PDB file of C-alpha atoms in Angstrom:
ATOM      1  CA  UNK A   1     107.949 -73.477  37.558  1.00  0.00           C
ATOM      2  CA  UNK A   2     109.384 -71.922  40.743  1.00  0.00           C
ATOM      3  CA  UNK A   3     111.153 -68.875  38.924  1.00  0.00           C
ATOM      4  CA  UNK A   4     108.394 -67.634  36.447  1.00  0.00           C
ATOM      5  CA  UNK A   5     105.675 -67.780  39.928  1.00  0.00           C
ATOM      6  CA  UNK A   6     107.784 -65.919  41.938  1.00  0.00           C
ATOM      7  CA  UNK A   7     108.588 -63.378  39.109  1.00  0.00           C
ATOM      8  CA  UNK A   8     105.317 -62.862  38.624  1.00  0.00           C
ATOM      9  CA  UNK A   9     104.849 -62.084  42.815  1.00  0.00           C
ATOM     10  CA  UNK A  10     107.744 -59.515  42.024  1.00  0.00           C
ATOM     11  CA  UNK A  11     105.707 -58.412  39.546  1.00  0.00           C
ATOM     12  CA  UNK A  12     102.901 -57.859  41.417  1.00  0.00           C
ATOM     13  CA  UNK A  13     104.894 -56.284  44.585  1.00  0.00           C
ATOM     14  CA  UNK A  14     106.344 -53.358  42.131  1.00  0.00           C
ATOM     15  CA  UNK A  15     102.752 -52.683  40.953  1.00  0.00           C
ATOM     16  CA  UNK A  16     100.943 -53.061  44.224  1.00  0.00           C
ATOM     17  CA  UNK A  17      98.063 -50.080  45.359  1.00  0.00           C
ATOM     18  CA  UNK A  18     100.656 -49.566  48.001  1.00  0.00           C
ATOM     19  CA  UNK A  19     103.447 -48.626  45.912  1.00  0.00           C
ATOM     20  CA  UNK A  20     106.480 -50.736  44.962  1.00  0.00           C
ATOM     21  CA  UNK A  21     106.901 -53.024  47.628  1.00  0.00           C
ATOM     22  CA  UNK A  22     110.463 -54.551  48.783  1.00  0.00           C
ATOM     23  CA  UNK A  23     111.086 -57.508  50.886  1.00  0.00           C
ATOM     24  CA  UNK A  24     113.888 -57.041  53.120  1.00  0.00           C
ATOM     25  CA  UNK A  25     114.218 -60.319  54.653  1.00  0.00           C
ATOM     26  CA  UNK A  26     114.433 -61.772  51.017  1.00  0.00           C
ATOM     27  CA  UNK A  27     115.538 -65.286  51.792  1.00  0.00           C
ATOM     28  CA  UNK A  28     113.921 -69.060  50.109  1.00  0.00           C
ATOM     29  CA  UNK A  29     112.738 -70.092  53.586  1.00  0.00           C
ATOM     30  CA  UNK A  30     110.126 -66.775  53.457  1.00  0.00           C
ATOM     31  CA  UNK A  31     108.916 -68.641  50.333  1.00  0.00           C
ATOM     32  CA  UNK A  32     106.109 -71.524  50.340  1.00  0.00           C
ATOM     33  CA  UNK A  33     104.758 -73.177  47.423  1.00  0.00           C
ATOM     34  CA  UNK A  34     101.082 -72.961  47.422  1.00  0.00           C
ATOM     35  CA  UNK A  35      99.119 -74.947  44.451  1.00  0.00           C
ATOM     36  CA  UNK A  36     101.804 -74.379  41.893  1.00  0.00           C
ATOM     37  CA  UNK A  37     102.278 -70.921  42.946  1.00  0.00           C
ATOM     38  CA  UNK A  38     104.889 -69.091  45.056  1.00  0.00           C
ATOM     39  CA  UNK A  39     103.688 -67.113  48.239  1.00  0.00           C
ATOM     40  CA  UNK A  40     105.548 -65.380  50.901  1.00  0.00           C
ATOM     41  CA  UNK A  41     105.298 -66.684  54.731  1.00  0.00           C
ATOM     42  CA  UNK A  42     105.872 -63.449  56.178  1.00  0.00           C
ATOM     43  CA  UNK A  43     105.476 -59.674  55.419  1.00  0.00           C
ATOM     44  CA  UNK A  44     106.859 -58.350  58.325  1.00  0.00           C
ATOM     45  CA  UNK A  45     109.738 -57.330  56.680  1.00  0.00           C
ATOM     46  CA  UNK A  46     108.026 -55.803  53.897  1.00  0.00           C
ATOM     47  CA  UNK A  47     108.415 -52.104  52.924  1.00  0.00           C
ATOM     48  CA  UNK A  48     106.962 -49.348  50.318  1.00  0.00           C
ATOM     49  CA  UNK A  49     109.805 -46.784  51.730  1.00  0.00           C
ATOM     50  CA  UNK A  50     111.836 -46.198  48.929  1.00  0.00           C
ATOM     51  CA  UNK A  51     115.361 -44.347  49.848  1.00  0.00           C
ATOM     52  CA  UNK A  52     115.355 -40.476  49.694  1.00  0.00           C
ATOM     53  CA  UNK A  53     118.300 -39.080  47.954  1.00  0.00           C
ATOM     54  CA  UNK A  54     119.785 -35.592  47.015  1.00  0.00           C
ATOM     55  CA  UNK A  55     121.739 -36.538  43.764  1.00  0.00           C
ATOM     56  CA  UNK A  56     122.835 -39.731  42.330  1.00  0.00           C
ATOM     57  CA  UNK A  57     125.191 -40.749  44.265  1.00  0.00           C
ATOM     58  CA  UNK A  58     123.241 -41.204  47.401  1.00  0.00           C
ATOM     59  CA  UNK A  59     121.231 -44.248  44.735  1.00  0.00           C
ATOM     60  CA  UNK A  60     123.972 -47.166  44.967  1.00  0.00           C
ATOM     61  CA  UNK A  61     122.295 -50.457  45.661  1.00  0.00           C
ATOM     62  CA  UNK A  62     124.991 -52.488  47.442  1.00  0.00           C
ATOM     63  CA  UNK A  63     125.138 -56.701  47.659  1.00  0.00           C
ATOM     64  CA  UNK A  64     127.771 -58.684  49.082  1.00  0.00           C
ATOM     65  CA  UNK A  65     129.605 -59.469  45.839  1.00  0.00           C
ATOM     66  CA  UNK A  66     127.920 -56.323  43.503  1.00  0.00           C
ATOM     67  CA  UNK A  67     126.980 -52.574  43.413  1.00  0.00           C
ATOM     68  CA  UNK A  68     124.925 -50.814  40.802  1.00  0.00           C
ATOM     69  CA  UNK A  69     124.283 -47.537  40.366  1.00  0.00           C
ATOM     70  CA  UNK A  70     120.606 -45.637  40.554  1.00  0.00           C
ATOM     71  CA  UNK A  71     119.130 -42.639  39.853  1.00  0.00           C
ATOM     72  CA  UNK A  72     117.864 -40.055  42.019  1.00  0.00           C
ATOM     73  CA  UNK A  73     114.513 -38.656  40.876  1.00  0.00           C
ATOM     74  CA  UNK A  74     112.646 -35.211  40.690  1.00  0.00           C
ATOM     75  CA  UNK A  75     110.869 -35.942  43.955  1.00  0.00           C
ATOM     76  CA  UNK A  76     114.385 -37.309  45.668  1.00  0.00           C
ATOM     77  CA  UNK A  77     113.835 -40.908  45.677  1.00  0.00           C
ATOM     78  CA  UNK A  78     116.075 -43.700  44.182  1.00  0.00           C
ATOM     79  CA  UNK A  79     114.593 -44.485  41.396  1.00  0.00           C
ATOM     80  CA  UNK A  80     112.944 -47.923  41.261  1.00  0.00           C
ATOM     81  CA  UNK A  81     115.403 -49.519  44.531  1.00  0.00           C
ATOM     82  CA  UNK A  82     112.844 -51.419  45.693  1.00  0.00           C
ATOM     83  CA  UNK A  83     111.988 -53.370  42.190  1.00  0.00           C
ATOM     84  CA  UNK A  84     115.402 -54.132  41.726  1.00  0.00           C
ATOM     85  CA  UNK A  85     116.689 -54.711  45.040  1.00  0.00           C
ATOM     86  CA  UNK A  86     113.836 -57.702  45.371  1.00  0.00           C
ATOM     87  CA  UNK A  87     114.698 -58.801  41.793  1.00  0.00           C
ATOM     88  CA  UNK A  88     118.597 -59.030  41.678  1.00  0.00           C
ATOM     89  CA  UNK A  89     117.951 -61.383  45.152  1.00  0.00           C
ATOM     90  CA  UNK A  90     115.248 -63.061  42.641  1.00  0.00           C
ATOM     91  CA  UNK A  91     118.416 -63.839  40.952  1.00  0.00           C
ATOM     92  CA  UNK A  92     121.169 -64.531  43.056  1.00  0.00           C
ATOM     93  CA  UNK A  93     118.984 -66.704  46.027  1.00  0.00           C
ATOM     94  CA  UNK A  94     116.477 -68.459  42.863  1.00  0.00           C
ATOM     95  CA  UNK A  95     117.427 -68.192  39.019  1.00  0.00           C
ATOM     96  CA  UNK A  96     121.444 -68.729  39.869  1.00  0.00           C
ATOM     97  CA  UNK A  97     120.832 -72.516  41.344  1.00  0.00           C
ATOM     98  CA  UNK A  98     117.377 -72.867  39.549  1.00  0.00           C
ATOM     99  CA  UNK A  99     117.591 -71.678  35.693  1.00  0.00           C
ATOM    100  CA  UNK A 100     121.008 -73.468  34.272  1.00  0.00           C
ATOM    101  CA  UNK A 101     119.581 -76.823  34.659  1.00  0.00           C
ATOM    102  CA  UNK A 102     115.439 -76.804  34.249  1.00  0.00           C
ATOM    103  CA  UNK A 103     114.989 -76.726  30.530  1.00  0.00           C
ATOM    104  CA  UNK A 104     115.363 -78.694  27.357  1.00  0.00           C
ATOM    105  CA  UNK A 105     118.981 -77.931  25.816  1.00  0.00           C
ATOM    106  CA  UNK A 106     117.586 -75.808  22.731  1.00  0.00           C
ATOM    107  CA  UNK A 107     115.784 -73.347  25.556  1.00  0.00           C
ATOM    108  CA  UNK A 108     118.784 -73.085  27.886  1.00  0.00           C
ATOM    109  CA  UNK A 109     119.972 -69.981  25.618  1.00  0.00           C
ATOM    110  CA  UNK A 110     117.314 -67.533  26.516  1.00  0.00           C
ATOM    111  CA  UNK A 111     116.682 -68.416  30.251  1.00  0.00           C
ATOM    112  CA  UNK A 112     121.012 -67.512  29.861  1.00  0.00           C
ATOM    113  CA  UNK A 113     120.035 -64.679  28.785  1.00  0.00           C
ATOM    114  CA  UNK A 114     117.561 -63.617  31.195  1.00  0.00           C
ATOM    115  CA  UNK A 115     120.072 -65.064  34.166  1.00  0.00           C
ATOM    116  CA  UNK A 116     122.679 -62.719  32.576  1.00  0.00           C
ATOM    117  CA  UNK A 117     120.191 -59.518  32.238  1.00  0.00           C
ATOM    118  CA  UNK A 118     118.986 -59.700  35.720  1.00  0.00           C
ATOM    119  CA  UNK A 119     122.193 -60.200  37.232  1.00  0.00           C
ATOM    120  CA  UNK A 120     123.574 -57.431  35.717  1.00  0.00           C
ATOM    121  CA  UNK A 121     120.307 -55.031  36.386  1.00  0.00           C
ATOM    122  CA  UNK A 122     120.241 -55.022  32.670  1.00  0.00           C
ATOM    123  CA  UNK A 123     116.044 -55.931  32.826  1.00  0.00           C
ATOM    124  CA  UNK A 124     113.166 -54.165  35.150  1.00  0.00           C
ATOM    125  CA  UNK A 125     110.629 -56.437  36.806  1.00  0.00           C
ATOM    126  CA  UNK A 126     108.322 -55.977  33.507  1.00  0.00           C
ATOM    127  CA  UNK A 127     111.252 -57.065  31.023  1.00  0.00           C
ATOM    128  CA  UNK A 128     112.124 -59.988  33.299  1.00  0.00           C
ATOM    129  CA  UNK A 129     108.301 -61.244  33.273  1.00  0.00           C
ATOM    130  CA  UNK A 130     108.111 -60.911  29.733  1.00  0.00           C
ATOM    131  CA  UNK A 131     110.996 -63.035  28.958  1.00  0.00           C
ATOM    132  CA  UNK A 132     109.524 -65.785  31.330  1.00  0.00           C
ATOM    133  CA  UNK A 133     106.163 -65.871  29.528  1.00  0.00           C
ATOM    134  CA  UNK A 134     108.329 -65.947  25.843  1.00  0.00           C
ATOM    135  CA  UNK A 135     110.290 -69.366  27.061  1.00  0.00           C
ATOM    136  CA  UNK A 136     107.071 -70.597  28.397  1.00  0.00           C
ATOM    137  CA  UNK A 137     105.418 -69.909  25.238  1.00  0.00           C
ATOM    138  CA  UNK A 138     108.076 -71.863  23.042  1.00  0.00           C
ATOM    139  CA  UNK A 139     108.075 -74.768  25.938  1.00  0.00           C
ATOM    140  CA  UNK A 140     104.356 -75.326  25.559  1.00  0.00           C
ATOM    141  CA  UNK A 141     103.932 -74.898  21.941  1.00  0.00           C
ATOM    142  CA  UNK A 142     106.895 -76.932  21.221  1.00  0.00           C
ATOM    143  CA  UNK A 143     108.233 -74.473  18.938  1.00  0.00           C
ATOM    144  CA  UNK A 144     111.674 -74.953  20.313  1.00  0.00           C
ATOM    145  CA  UNK A 145     111.823 -78.847  18.585  1.00  0.00           C
ATOM    146  CA  UNK A 146     111.483 -77.248  14.874  1.00  0.00           C
ATOM    147  CA  UNK A 147     114.545 -78.229  12.652  1.00  0.00           C
ATOM    148  CA  UNK A 148     115.262 -81.461  14.154  1.00  0.00           C
ATOM    149  CA  UNK A 149     115.586 -84.786  12.621  1.00  0.00           C
ATOM    150  CA  UNK A 150     112.481 -87.135  12.724  1.00  0.00           C
ATOM    151  CA  UNK A 151     113.097 -90.143  14.765  1.00  0.00           C
ATOM    152  CA  UNK A 152     109.905 -91.898  15.647  1.00  0.00           C
ATOM    153  CA  UNK A 153     110.539 -93.680  12.181  1.00  0.00           C
ATOM    154  CA  UNK A 154     113.071 -95.957  14.284  1.00  0.00           C
ATOM    155  CA  UNK A 155     110.841 -97.197  16.493  1.00  0.00           C
ATOM    156  CA  UNK A 156     107.937 -99.762  16.345  1.00  0.00           C
ATOM    157  CA  UNK A 157     104.470 -98.631  18.299  1.00  0.00           C
ATOM    158  CA  UNK A 158     102.768-101.156  20.334  1.00  0.00           C
ATOM    159  CA  UNK A 159      99.257-100.413  20.914  1.00  0.00           C
ATOM    160  CA  UNK A 160      97.529-101.826  24.281  1.00  0.00           C
ATOM    161  CA  UNK A 161     100.819-102.695  25.870  1.00  0.00           C
ATOM    162  CA  UNK A 162     102.578-100.676  28.702  1.00  0.00           C
ATOM    163  CA  UNK A 163     105.689-101.374  29.729  1.00  0.00           C
ATOM    164  CA  UNK A 164     105.836-103.130  33.746  1.00  0.00           C
ATOM    165  CA  UNK A 165     106.747-100.327  36.661  1.00  0.00           C
ATOM    166  CA  UNK A 166     109.752-101.091  38.371  1.00  0.00           C
ATOM    167  CA  UNK A 167     113.445 -99.333  38.942  1.00  0.00           C
ATOM    168  CA  UNK A 168     115.232 -98.889  35.716  1.00  0.00           C
ATOM    169  CA  UNK A 169     118.208 -97.261  34.376  1.00  0.00           C
ATOM    170  CA  UNK A 170     118.543 -93.293  35.761  1.00  0.00           C
ATOM    171  CA  UNK A 171     118.665 -89.933  34.237  1.00  0.00           C
ATOM    172  CA  UNK A 172     118.201 -86.331  34.844  1.00  0.00           C
ATOM    173  CA  UNK A 173     116.150 -84.298  35.590  1.00  0.00           C
ATOM    174  CA  UNK A 174     113.423 -87.393  36.440  1.00  0.00           C
ATOM    175  CA  UNK A 175     110.590 -87.219  38.190  1.00  0.00           C
ATOM    176  CA  UNK A 176     111.304 -90.410  39.052  1.00  0.00           C
ATOM    177  CA  UNK A 177     114.003 -91.514  41.382  1.00  0.00           C
ATOM    178  CA  UNK A 178     113.350 -95.076  40.494  1.00  0.00           C
ATOM    179  CA  UNK A 179     114.107 -94.484  36.547  1.00  0.00           C
ATOM    180  CA  UNK A 180     113.838 -92.118  33.850  1.00  0.00           C
ATOM    181  CA  UNK A 181     110.708 -89.766  33.692  1.00  0.00           C
ATOM    182  CA  UNK A 182     110.734 -87.075  31.485  1.00  0.00           C
ATOM    183  CA  UNK A 183     107.954 -84.170  30.507  1.00  0.00           C
ATOM    184  CA  UNK A 184     108.402 -84.304  27.018  1.00  0.00           C
ATOM    185  CA  UNK A 185     106.038 -82.273  23.988  1.00  0.00           C
ATOM    186  CA  UNK A 186     105.159 -85.510  21.677  1.00  0.00           C
ATOM    187  CA  UNK A 187     105.962 -88.808  21.060  1.00  0.00           C
ATOM    188  CA  UNK A 188     108.667 -87.597  18.523  1.00  0.00           C
ATOM    189  CA  UNK A 189     110.695 -85.763  21.607  1.00  0.00           C
ATOM    190  CA  UNK A 190     110.763 -88.612  23.332  1.00  0.00           C
ATOM    191  CA  UNK A 191     112.047 -90.891  20.461  1.00  0.00           C
ATOM    192  CA  UNK A 192     115.193 -87.908  19.798  1.00  0.00           C
ATOM    193  CA  UNK A 193     115.872 -88.527  24.229  1.00  0.00           C
ATOM    194  CA  UNK A 194     115.350 -91.929  23.608  1.00  0.00           C
ATOM    195  CA  UNK A 195     118.132 -91.879  20.637  1.00  0.00           C
ATOM    196  CA  UNK A 196     120.094 -89.480  22.736  1.00  0.00           C
ATOM    197  CA  UNK A 197     120.479 -92.286  25.566  1.00  0.00           C
ATOM    198  CA  UNK A 198     122.692 -95.369  24.799  1.00  0.00           C
ATOM    199  CA  UNK A 199     120.551 -97.020  27.463  1.00  0.00           C
ATOM    200  CA  UNK A 200     117.104 -96.167  26.213  1.00  0.00           C
ATOM    201  CA  UNK A 201     115.550 -99.065  24.040  1.00  0.00           C
ATOM    202  CA  UNK A 202     111.450 -98.346  24.590  1.00  0.00           C
ATOM    203  CA  UNK A 203     110.092 -95.437  26.326  1.00  0.00           C
ATOM    204  CA  UNK A 204     105.800 -94.937  26.634  1.00  0.00           C
ATOM    205  CA  UNK A 205     104.166 -91.853  26.978  1.00  0.00           C
ATOM    206  CA  UNK A 206     102.153 -91.580  30.329  1.00  0.00           C
ATOM    207  CA  UNK A 207      98.995 -90.629  31.174  1.00  0.00           C
ATOM    208  CA  UNK A 208     100.437 -87.931  33.615  1.00  0.00           C
ATOM    209  CA  UNK A 209     100.903 -84.562  32.918  1.00  0.00           C
ATOM    210  CA  UNK A 210     102.822 -81.480  34.283  1.00  0.00           C
ATOM    211  CA  UNK A 211     102.137 -77.953  35.442  1.00  0.00           C
ATOM    212  CA  UNK A 212     102.213 -76.699  31.445  1.00  0.00           C
ATOM    213  CA  UNK A 213     100.034 -79.839  30.262  1.00  0.00           C
ATOM    214  CA  UNK A 214     103.127 -81.586  28.867  1.00  0.00           C
ATOM    215  CA  UNK A 215     102.645 -85.965  29.240  1.00  0.00           C
ATOM    216  CA  UNK A 216     105.330 -87.140  31.227  1.00  0.00           C
ATOM    217  CA  UNK A 217     107.453 -90.004  28.976  1.00  0.00           C
ATOM    218  CA  UNK A 218     109.086 -92.954  30.607  1.00  0.00           C
ATOM    219  CA  UNK A 219     112.222 -94.375  29.380  1.00  0.00           C
ATOM    220  CA  UNK A 220     113.476 -98.199  29.450  1.00  0.00           C
ATOM    221  CA  UNK A 221     116.493-100.308  28.853  1.00  0.00           C
ATOM    222  CA  UNK A 222     114.387-103.312  28.416  1.00  0.00           C
ATOM    223  CA  UNK A 223     112.125-103.336  25.553  1.00  0.00           C
ATOM    224  CA  UNK A 224     110.099-107.034  27.127  1.00  0.00           C
ATOM    225  CA  UNK A 225     107.892-106.753  30.515  1.00  0.00           C
ATOM    226  CA  UNK A 226     105.199-105.560  28.628  1.00  0.00           C
ATOM    227  CA  UNK A 227     101.438-105.726  29.962  1.00  0.00           C
ATOM    228  CA  UNK A 228      98.017-105.175  28.208  1.00  0.00           C
ATOM    229  CA  UNK A 229      96.781-101.680  28.241  1.00  0.00           C
ATOM    230  CA  UNK A 230      94.206-100.552  26.070  1.00  0.00           C
ATOM    231  CA  UNK A 231      94.987 -96.865  26.590  1.00  0.00           C
ATOM    232  CA  UNK A 232      98.744 -97.104  26.305  1.00  0.00           C
ATOM    233  CA  UNK A 233     101.170 -97.589  23.539  1.00  0.00           C
ATOM    234  CA  UNK A 234     104.824 -98.439  23.856  1.00  0.00           C
ATOM    235  CA  UNK A 235     107.401 -97.672  21.327  1.00  0.00           C
ATOM    236  CA  UNK A 236     110.418 -99.861  21.195  1.00  0.00           C
ATOM    237  CA  UNK A 237     113.554 -99.291  18.714  1.00  0.00           C
ATOM    238  CA  UNK A 238     113.668-101.390  15.857  1.00  0.00           C
ATOM    239  CA  UNK A 239     117.436-102.143  16.504  1.00  0.00           C
ATOM    240  CA  UNK A 240     115.747-103.285  20.080  1.00  0.00           C
ATOM    241  CA  UNK A 241     112.699-105.594  18.761  1.00  0.00           C
ATOM    242  CA  UNK A 242     113.874-109.033  17.587  1.00  0.00           C
ATOM    243  CA  UNK A 243     111.427-111.604  17.016  1.00  0.00           C
ATOM    244  CA  UNK A 244     112.862-113.427  20.577  1.00  0.00           C
ATOM    245  CA  UNK A 245     112.573-110.764  22.688  1.00  0.00           C
ATOM    246  CA  UNK A 246     108.876-109.864  21.028  1.00  0.00           C
TER     247      UNK A 246
END
């Protein structure tokens, strides 16, 4: 969410009515999330000036660990230097820390492609936004789940019940520090997640939704401690649902 919002912001800056805008003091502290969107808190160090040049050798974009040769345009300006400076700063301050860990395994290769392409400045802001929107579509639609074994059949569903809230086993990246609360596309994906975690014996799809509209699933190591809830369904592993426990 943070990276996509940042890319949308940089896309606007690259195509603003004033021309391509560069953020000269590009630091994480310069940004804040407002209603799910990333905003710049200080525009004092923003500029629409692009580096003047006479030849291509005048257009090297230097960073502490990398340098990029750019073209000198016919009007004597380094082509796309503002856009590329913003994008590489987004890569080194945000993408490298957030993208490798923020998606289901099936989507991580797509994010790695974005990471590598922006780190080498092979993508401009247009291509980067398009790539992010493709990943978001796959994520929201559940298309990344194709060709996976169906595991929900290994669970018994109990309608009208939910598990009691409380501290349980931890997982990453959980939305709750008390237990394992993860975003899922469906009960089928939740079953696959529970199947992959040795501690998991049951799960429930909660009424909570993430910013993409996906529900949150709560995973538990104990299939007991159920309480009535007309709007809920508990899924319990068949191997854990002995008559004594139920």
